[in-house]
Amino acid sequence: MVNRQLRATQTMGRFLFVWFSLVLAAVVLSGCGISSYGRLQSSSEADQIFKNNQLLPDYTYYYSGFQRVPYAIIGIDNHYTLRSSVWKPFELNPTVLKQLSYRMLNVYSLDPRGAWILDAEGNRVGIWYSSRNQTKIKIEKDRQIVVVAPEPPELRGIL
């Protein structure tokens, strides 16, 4: 009698394990086609693009933070649409870029760096310029991209 109950309990445990495993696999696989995650890739080439006050053709530029002293500037390839209420689009030219880069360095006392924004396959979808070198990037269906804005730099010496 005890052996029969033990076998029944083991069978029920295996059934529940298999069932939960299948449900978990279904949930994971159902999300695979919806979106993927990208990343930043530090790059001396991207850094030089900003330091030389160059603008990439077919890119739309955005800033986060203050328009006159942004926390970060990004350019997104026009084949993608940025989905965000934090990033603000703006008209950028080499003179304005030079002024913003100077202010970012001197107001925050942190050296901004350039990086490529890459999709999950490593394709360039944008460019990043900030003293922060980490963020989250999500590529959604219909070529929509989400780039999490960096935290504000700490203003040294201010209480």
mmCIF file with all atom_site columns, C-alpha atoms in Angstrom:
data_model
loop_
_atom_site.group_PDB
_atom_site.id
_atom_site.type_symbol
_atom_site.label_atom_id
_atom_site.label_alt_id
_atom_site.label_comp_id
_atom_site.label_asym_id
_atom_site.label_entity_id
_atom_site.label_seq_id
_atom_site.pdbx_PDB_ins_code
_atom_site.Cartn_x
_atom_site.Cartn_y
_atom_site.Cartn_z
_atom_site.occupancy
_atom_site.B_iso_or_equiv
_atom_site.pdbx_formal_charge
_atom_site.auth_seq_id
_atom_site.auth_comp_id
_atom_site.auth_asym_id
_atom_site.auth_atom_id
_atom_site.pdbx_PDB_model_num
ATOM 1   C CA . MET A 1 1   ? 0.000  0.000  0.000   1.00 0.00 ? 1   MET A CA 1
ATOM 2   C CA . VAL A 1 2   ? 2.803  2.396  0.911   1.00 0.00 ? 2   VAL A CA 1
ATOM 3   C CA . ASN A 1 3   ? 4.733  1.457  -2.257  1.00 0.00 ? 3   ASN A CA 1
ATOM 4   C CA . ARG A 1 4   ? 1.655  2.141  -4.384  1.00 0.00 ? 4   ARG A CA 1
ATOM 5   C CA . GLN A 1 5   ? 1.207  5.606  -2.822  1.00 0.00 ? 5   GLN A CA 1
ATOM 6   C CA . LEU A 1 6   ? 4.939  6.324  -3.247  1.00 0.00 ? 6   LEU A CA 1
ATOM 7   C CA . ARG A 1 7   ? 4.788  5.388  -6.955  1.00 0.00 ? 7   ARG A CA 1
ATOM 8   C CA . ALA A 1 8   ? 1.661  7.502  -7.449  1.00 0.00 ? 8   ALA A CA 1
ATOM 9   C CA . THR A 1 9   ? 3.364  10.488 -5.798  1.00 0.00 ? 9   THR A CA 1
ATOM 10  C CA . GLN A 1 10  ? 6.487  10.061 -7.956  1.00 0.00 ? 10  GLN A CA 1
ATOM 11  C CA . THR A 1 11  ? 4.378  9.785  -11.107 1.00 0.00 ? 11  THR A CA 1
ATOM 12  C CA . MET A 1 12  ? 2.439  12.931 -10.176 1.00 0.00 ? 12  MET A CA 1
ATOM 13  C CA . GLY A 1 13  ? 5.749  14.764 -9.464  1.00 0.00 ? 13  GLY A CA 1
ATOM 14  C CA . ARG A 1 14  ? 7.134  13.789 -12.877 1.00 0.00 ? 14  ARG A CA 1
ATOM 15  C CA . PHE A 1 15  ? 3.909  14.855 -14.559 1.00 0.00 ? 15  PHE A CA 1
ATOM 16  C CA . LEU A 1 16  ? 4.013  18.273 -12.859 1.00 0.00 ? 16  LEU A CA 1
ATOM 17  C CA . PHE A 1 17  ? 7.704  18.715 -13.728 1.00 0.00 ? 17  PHE A CA 1
ATOM 18  C CA . VAL A 1 18  ? 7.094  17.927 -17.409 1.00 0.00 ? 18  VAL A CA 1
ATOM 19  C CA . TRP A 1 19  ? 3.989  20.110 -17.493 1.00 0.00 ? 19  TRP A CA 1
ATOM 20  C CA . PHE A 1 20  ? 5.775  23.134 -15.934 1.00 0.00 ? 20  PHE A CA 1
ATOM 21  C CA . SER A 1 21  ? 8.739  22.604 -18.256 1.00 0.00 ? 21  SER A CA 1
ATOM 22  C CA . LEU A 1 22  ? 6.470  22.670 -21.303 1.00 0.00 ? 22  LEU A CA 1
ATOM 23  C CA . VAL A 1 23  ? 4.645  25.766 -20.101 1.00 0.00 ? 23  VAL A CA 1
ATOM 24  C CA . LEU A 1 24  ? 7.947  27.539 -19.426 1.00 0.00 ? 24  LEU A CA 1
ATOM 25  C CA . ALA A 1 25  ? 9.280  26.583 -22.869 1.00 0.00 ? 25  ALA A CA 1
ATOM 26  C CA . ALA A 1 26  ? 6.089  27.863 -24.517 1.00 0.00 ? 26  ALA A CA 1
ATOM 27  C CA . VAL A 1 27  ? 6.350  31.201 -22.714 1.00 0.00 ? 27  VAL A CA 1
ATOM 28  C CA . VAL A 1 28  ? 10.010 31.630 -23.654 1.00 0.00 ? 28  VAL A CA 1
ATOM 29  C CA . LEU A 1 29  ? 9.474  30.681 -27.290 1.00 0.00 ? 29  LEU A CA 1
ATOM 30  C CA . SER A 1 30  ? 6.393  32.864 -27.654 1.00 0.00 ? 30  SER A CA 1
ATOM 31  C CA . GLY A 1 31  ? 8.474  35.925 -26.817 1.00 0.00 ? 31  GLY A CA 1
ATOM 32  C CA . CYS A 1 32  ? 11.265 35.135 -29.270 1.00 0.00 ? 32  CYS A CA 1
ATOM 33  C CA . GLY A 1 33  ? 9.627  36.658 -32.332 1.00 0.00 ? 33  GLY A CA 1
ATOM 34  C CA . ILE A 1 34  ? 8.416  39.829 -30.642 1.00 0.00 ? 34  ILE A CA 1
ATOM 35  C CA . SER A 1 35  ? 11.600 41.641 -29.683 1.00 0.00 ? 35  SER A CA 1
ATOM 36  C CA . SER A 1 36  ? 15.304 41.240 -29.176 1.00 0.00 ? 36  SER A CA 1
ATOM 37  C CA . TYR A 1 37  ? 17.898 43.063 -27.174 1.00 0.00 ? 37  TYR A CA 1
ATOM 38  C CA . GLY A 1 38  ? 20.741 45.127 -28.494 1.00 0.00 ? 38  GLY A CA 1
ATOM 39  C CA . ARG A 1 39  ? 23.842 46.534 -26.881 1.00 0.00 ? 39  ARG A CA 1
ATOM 40  C CA . LEU A 1 40  ? 26.418 49.290 -26.960 1.00 0.00 ? 40  LEU A CA 1
ATOM 41  C CA . GLN A 1 41  ? 29.819 48.617 -28.488 1.00 0.00 ? 41  GLN A CA 1
ATOM 42  C CA . SER A 1 42  ? 32.525 51.076 -27.462 1.00 0.00 ? 42  SER A CA 1
ATOM 43  C CA . SER A 1 43  ? 34.277 52.319 -30.543 1.00 0.00 ? 43  SER A CA 1
ATOM 44  C CA . SER A 1 44  ? 37.105 54.725 -31.261 1.00 0.00 ? 44  SER A CA 1
ATOM 45  C CA . GLU A 1 45  ? 35.480 55.262 -34.687 1.00 0.00 ? 45  GLU A CA 1
ATOM 46  C CA . ALA A 1 46  ? 32.172 56.351 -33.110 1.00 0.00 ? 46  ALA A CA 1
ATOM 47  C CA . ASP A 1 47  ? 34.103 58.462 -30.605 1.00 0.00 ? 47  ASP A CA 1
ATOM 48  C CA . GLN A 1 48  ? 35.983 60.222 -33.426 1.00 0.00 ? 48  GLN A CA 1
ATOM 49  C CA . ILE A 1 49  ? 32.757 60.884 -35.323 1.00 0.00 ? 49  ILE A CA 1
ATOM 50  C CA . PHE A 1 50  ? 31.523 62.979 -32.394 1.00 0.00 ? 50  PHE A CA 1
ATOM 51  C CA . LYS A 1 51  ? 34.903 64.538 -31.613 1.00 0.00 ? 51  LYS A CA 1
ATOM 52  C CA . ASN A 1 52  ? 35.222 65.608 -35.259 1.00 0.00 ? 52  ASN A CA 1
ATOM 53  C CA . ASN A 1 53  ? 31.691 67.073 -35.083 1.00 0.00 ? 53  ASN A CA 1
ATOM 54  C CA . GLN A 1 54  ? 30.493 64.838 -37.909 1.00 0.00 ? 54  GLN A CA 1
ATOM 55  C CA . LEU A 1 55  ? 26.888 63.880 -38.453 1.00 0.00 ? 55  LEU A CA 1
ATOM 56  C CA . LEU A 1 56  ? 25.935 60.599 -40.063 1.00 0.00 ? 56  LEU A CA 1
ATOM 57  C CA . PRO A 1 57  ? 23.657 60.861 -43.088 1.00 0.00 ? 57  PRO A CA 1
ATOM 58  C CA . ASP A 1 58  ? 20.288 59.141 -42.788 1.00 0.00 ? 58  ASP A CA 1
ATOM 59  C CA . TYR A 1 59  ? 20.344 59.333 -38.980 1.00 0.00 ? 59  TYR A CA 1
ATOM 60  C CA . THR A 1 60  ? 17.936 61.238 -36.752 1.00 0.00 ? 60  THR A CA 1
ATOM 61  C CA . TYR A 1 61  ? 19.498 62.733 -33.613 1.00 0.00 ? 61  TYR A CA 1
ATOM 62  C CA . TYR A 1 62  ? 18.038 62.889 -30.099 1.00 0.00 ? 62  TYR A CA 1
ATOM 63  C CA . TYR A 1 63  ? 19.187 64.099 -26.704 1.00 0.00 ? 63  TYR A CA 1
ATOM 64  C CA . SER A 1 64  ? 18.312 63.228 -23.133 1.00 0.00 ? 64  SER A CA 1
ATOM 65  C CA . GLY A 1 65  ? 18.682 65.635 -20.252 1.00 0.00 ? 65  GLY A CA 1
ATOM 66  C CA . PHE A 1 66  ? 18.914 69.346 -20.890 1.00 0.00 ? 66  PHE A CA 1
ATOM 67  C CA . GLN A 1 67  ? 18.920 70.601 -24.458 1.00 0.00 ? 67  GLN A CA 1
ATOM 68  C CA . ARG A 1 68  ? 21.878 72.935 -23.844 1.00 0.00 ? 68  ARG A CA 1
ATOM 69  C CA . VAL A 1 69  ? 23.839 70.374 -21.760 1.00 0.00 ? 69  VAL A CA 1
ATOM 70  C CA . PRO A 1 70  ? 22.538 66.874 -22.548 1.00 0.00 ? 70  PRO A CA 1
ATOM 71  C CA . TYR A 1 71  ? 23.357 63.728 -20.602 1.00 0.00 ? 71  TYR A CA 1
ATOM 72  C CA . ALA A 1 72  ? 23.596 61.847 -23.889 1.00 0.00 ? 72  ALA A CA 1
ATOM 73  C CA . ILE A 1 73  ? 23.170 62.275 -27.628 1.00 0.00 ? 73  ILE A CA 1
ATOM 74  C CA . ILE A 1 74  ? 22.113 59.426 -29.893 1.00 0.00 ? 74  ILE A CA 1
ATOM 75  C CA . GLY A 1 75  ? 21.631 59.079 -33.607 1.00 0.00 ? 75  GLY A CA 1
ATOM 76  C CA . ILE A 1 76  ? 19.211 56.430 -34.863 1.00 0.00 ? 76  ILE A CA 1
ATOM 77  C CA . ASP A 1 77  ? 19.331 55.017 -38.376 1.00 0.00 ? 77  ASP A CA 1
ATOM 78  C CA . ASN A 1 78  ? 16.288 56.261 -40.298 1.00 0.00 ? 78  ASN A CA 1
ATOM 79  C CA . HIS A 1 79  ? 15.302 52.651 -41.057 1.00 0.00 ? 79  HIS A CA 1
ATOM 80  C CA . TYR A 1 80  ? 14.265 52.473 -37.375 1.00 0.00 ? 80  TYR A CA 1
ATOM 81  C CA . THR A 1 81  ? 11.807 54.433 -35.270 1.00 0.00 ? 81  THR A CA 1
ATOM 82  C CA . LEU A 1 82  ? 12.816 55.444 -31.751 1.00 0.00 ? 82  LEU A CA 1
ATOM 83  C CA . ARG A 1 83  ? 10.049 54.732 -29.244 1.00 0.00 ? 83  ARG A CA 1
ATOM 84  C CA . SER A 1 84  ? 10.565 57.006 -26.262 1.00 0.00 ? 84  SER A CA 1
ATOM 85  C CA . SER A 1 85  ? 9.152  59.982 -24.443 1.00 0.00 ? 85  SER A CA 1
ATOM 86  C CA . VAL A 1 86  ? 12.485 60.701 -22.764 1.00 0.00 ? 86  VAL A CA 1
ATOM 87  C CA . TRP A 1 87  ? 14.646 61.220 -25.847 1.00 0.00 ? 87  TRP A CA 1
ATOM 88  C CA . LYS A 1 88  ? 13.868 64.489 -27.630 1.00 0.00 ? 88  LYS A CA 1
ATOM 89  C CA . PRO A 1 89  ? 14.558 64.916 -31.359 1.00 0.00 ? 89  PRO A CA 1
ATOM 90  C CA . PHE A 1 90  ? 16.517 67.979 -32.396 1.00 0.00 ? 90  PHE A CA 1
ATOM 91  C CA . GLU A 1 91  ? 18.178 69.542 -35.406 1.00 0.00 ? 91  GLU A CA 1
ATOM 92  C CA . LEU A 1 92  ? 21.894 69.062 -35.086 1.00 0.00 ? 92  LEU A CA 1
ATOM 93  C CA . ASN A 1 93  ? 24.688 70.599 -37.124 1.00 0.00 ? 93  ASN A CA 1
ATOM 94  C CA . PRO A 1 94  ? 28.468 70.417 -36.641 1.00 0.00 ? 94  PRO A CA 1
ATOM 95  C CA . THR A 1 95  ? 28.634 73.771 -34.812 1.00 0.00 ? 95  THR A CA 1
ATOM 96  C CA . VAL A 1 96  ? 25.904 72.820 -32.324 1.00 0.00 ? 96  VAL A CA 1
ATOM 97  C CA . LEU A 1 97  ? 27.467 69.380 -31.824 1.00 0.00 ? 97  LEU A CA 1
ATOM 98  C CA . LYS A 1 98  ? 30.813 71.008 -31.009 1.00 0.00 ? 98  LYS A CA 1
ATOM 99  C CA . GLN A 1 99  ? 29.157 73.283 -28.437 1.00 0.00 ? 99  GLN A CA 1
ATOM 100 C CA . LEU A 1 100 ? 27.219 70.430 -26.832 1.00 0.00 ? 100 LEU A CA 1
ATOM 101 C CA . SER A 1 101 ? 30.298 68.182 -26.624 1.00 0.00 ? 101 SER A CA 1
ATOM 102 C CA . TYR A 1 102 ? 32.249 70.989 -24.971 1.00 0.00 ? 102 TYR A CA 1
ATOM 103 C CA . ARG A 1 103 ? 29.495 71.621 -22.443 1.00 0.00 ? 103 ARG A CA 1
ATOM 104 C CA . MET A 1 104 ? 29.017 67.914 -21.678 1.00 0.00 ? 104 MET A CA 1
ATOM 105 C CA . LEU A 1 105 ? 32.729 67.637 -20.847 1.00 0.00 ? 105 LEU A CA 1
ATOM 106 C CA . ASN A 1 106 ? 33.078 70.866 -18.877 1.00 0.00 ? 106 ASN A CA 1
ATOM 107 C CA . VAL A 1 107 ? 29.791 71.021 -16.979 1.00 0.00 ? 107 VAL A CA 1
ATOM 108 C CA . TYR A 1 108 ? 29.749 67.364 -15.885 1.00 0.00 ? 108 TYR A CA 1
ATOM 109 C CA . SER A 1 109 ? 33.564 66.990 -15.678 1.00 0.00 ? 109 SER A CA 1
ATOM 110 C CA . LEU A 1 110 ? 33.205 63.596 -17.328 1.00 0.00 ? 110 LEU A CA 1
ATOM 111 C CA . ASP A 1 111 ? 34.592 62.706 -20.729 1.00 0.00 ? 111 ASP A CA 1
ATOM 112 C CA . PRO A 1 112 ? 31.782 61.613 -23.072 1.00 0.00 ? 112 PRO A CA 1
ATOM 113 C CA . ARG A 1 113 ? 32.577 58.611 -25.276 1.00 0.00 ? 113 ARG A CA 1
ATOM 114 C CA . GLY A 1 114 ? 31.177 57.312 -28.523 1.00 0.00 ? 114 GLY A CA 1
ATOM 115 C CA . ALA A 1 115 ? 29.722 53.851 -29.069 1.00 0.00 ? 115 ALA A CA 1
ATOM 116 C CA . TRP A 1 116 ? 27.710 52.041 -31.696 1.00 0.00 ? 116 TRP A CA 1
ATOM 117 C CA . ILE A 1 117 ? 24.177 50.940 -30.885 1.00 0.00 ? 117 ILE A CA 1
ATOM 118 C CA . LEU A 1 118 ? 23.897 47.374 -32.153 1.00 0.00 ? 118 LEU A CA 1
ATOM 119 C CA . ASP A 1 119 ? 20.963 45.017 -32.630 1.00 0.00 ? 119 ASP A CA 1
ATOM 120 C CA . ALA A 1 120 ? 21.031 41.389 -31.429 1.00 0.00 ? 120 ALA A CA 1
ATOM 121 C CA . GLU A 1 121 ? 22.894 40.285 -34.580 1.00 0.00 ? 121 GLU A CA 1
ATOM 122 C CA . GLY A 1 122 ? 25.564 42.985 -34.207 1.00 0.00 ? 122 GLY A CA 1
ATOM 123 C CA . ASN A 1 123 ? 24.246 45.302 -36.949 1.00 0.00 ? 123 ASN A CA 1
ATOM 124 C CA . ARG A 1 124 ? 24.639 49.035 -36.394 1.00 0.00 ? 124 ARG A CA 1
ATOM 125 C CA . VAL A 1 125 ? 21.295 50.719 -35.760 1.00 0.00 ? 125 VAL A CA 1
ATOM 126 C CA . GLY A 1 126 ? 22.543 53.893 -34.126 1.00 0.00 ? 126 GLY A CA 1
ATOM 127 C CA . ILE A 1 127 ? 25.333 55.831 -32.460 1.00 0.00 ? 127 ILE A CA 1
ATOM 128 C CA . TRP A 1 128 ? 25.705 56.870 -28.797 1.00 0.00 ? 128 TRP A CA 1
ATOM 129 C CA . TYR A 1 129 ? 27.629 59.697 -27.102 1.00 0.00 ? 129 TYR A CA 1
ATOM 130 C CA . SER A 1 130 ? 27.626 59.987 -23.325 1.00 0.00 ? 130 SER A CA 1
ATOM 131 C CA . SER A 1 131 ? 29.830 59.776 -20.256 1.00 0.00 ? 131 SER A CA 1
ATOM 132 C CA . ARG A 1 132 ? 27.740 56.746 -19.309 1.00 0.00 ? 132 ARG A CA 1
ATOM 133 C CA . ASN A 1 133 ? 28.778 53.626 -21.165 1.00 0.00 ? 133 ASN A CA 1
ATOM 134 C CA . GLN A 1 134 ? 25.872 51.336 -20.378 1.00 0.00 ? 134 GLN A CA 1
ATOM 135 C CA . THR A 1 135 ? 22.218 51.245 -21.296 1.00 0.00 ? 135 THR A CA 1
ATOM 136 C CA . LYS A 1 136 ? 19.478 48.848 -22.292 1.00 0.00 ? 136 LYS A CA 1
ATOM 137 C CA . ILE A 1 137 ? 18.459 48.539 -25.925 1.00 0.00 ? 137 ILE A CA 1
ATOM 138 C CA . LYS A 1 138 ? 15.447 46.681 -27.223 1.00 0.00 ? 138 LYS A CA 1
ATOM 139 C CA . ILE A 1 139 ? 14.574 46.160 -30.875 1.00 0.00 ? 139 ILE A CA 1
ATOM 140 C CA . GLU A 1 140 ? 10.842 45.583 -31.255 1.00 0.00 ? 140 GLU A CA 1
ATOM 141 C CA . LYS A 1 141 ? 8.714  44.455 -34.157 1.00 0.00 ? 141 LYS A CA 1
ATOM 142 C CA . ASP A 1 142 ? 8.216  46.867 -37.042 1.00 0.00 ? 142 ASP A CA 1
ATOM 143 C CA . ARG A 1 143 ? 11.796 48.178 -36.584 1.00 0.00 ? 143 ARG A CA 1
ATOM 144 C CA . GLN A 1 144 ? 10.980 50.129 -33.444 1.00 0.00 ? 144 GLN A CA 1
ATOM 145 C CA . ILE A 1 145 ? 13.863 50.650 -31.066 1.00 0.00 ? 145 ILE A CA 1
ATOM 146 C CA . VAL A 1 146 ? 13.892 51.496 -27.371 1.00 0.00 ? 146 VAL A CA 1
ATOM 147 C CA . VAL A 1 147 ? 17.052 53.002 -25.892 1.00 0.00 ? 147 VAL A CA 1
ATOM 148 C CA . VAL A 1 148 ? 16.979 53.627 -22.155 1.00 0.00 ? 148 VAL A CA 1
ATOM 149 C CA . ALA A 1 149 ? 18.279 57.114 -21.368 1.00 0.00 ? 149 ALA A CA 1
ATOM 150 C CA . PRO A 1 150 ? 21.271 57.248 -19.022 1.00 0.00 ? 150 PRO A CA 1
ATOM 151 C CA . GLU A 1 151 ? 21.041 58.502 -15.482 1.00 0.00 ? 151 GLU A CA 1
ATOM 152 C CA . PRO A 1 152 ? 22.057 62.112 -14.973 1.00 0.00 ? 152 PRO A CA 1
ATOM 153 C CA . PRO A 1 153 ? 25.767 62.568 -14.296 1.00 0.00 ? 153 PRO A CA 1
ATOM 154 C CA . GLU A 1 154 ? 26.664 63.465 -10.749 1.00 0.00 ? 154 GLU A CA 1
ATOM 155 C CA . LEU A 1 155 ? 27.632 67.090 -10.412 1.00 0.00 ? 155 LEU A CA 1
ATOM 156 C CA . ARG A 1 156 ? 30.830 66.942 -8.404  1.00 0.00 ? 156 ARG A CA 1
ATOM 157 C CA . GLY A 1 157 ? 31.185 69.323 -5.488  1.00 0.00 ? 157 GLY A CA 1
ATOM 158 C CA . ILE A 1 158 ? 27.492 70.185 -5.251  1.00 0.00 ? 158 ILE A CA 1
ATOM 159 C CA . LEU A 1 159 ? 25.646 69.149 -2.105  1.00 0.00 ? 159 LEU A CA 1
#
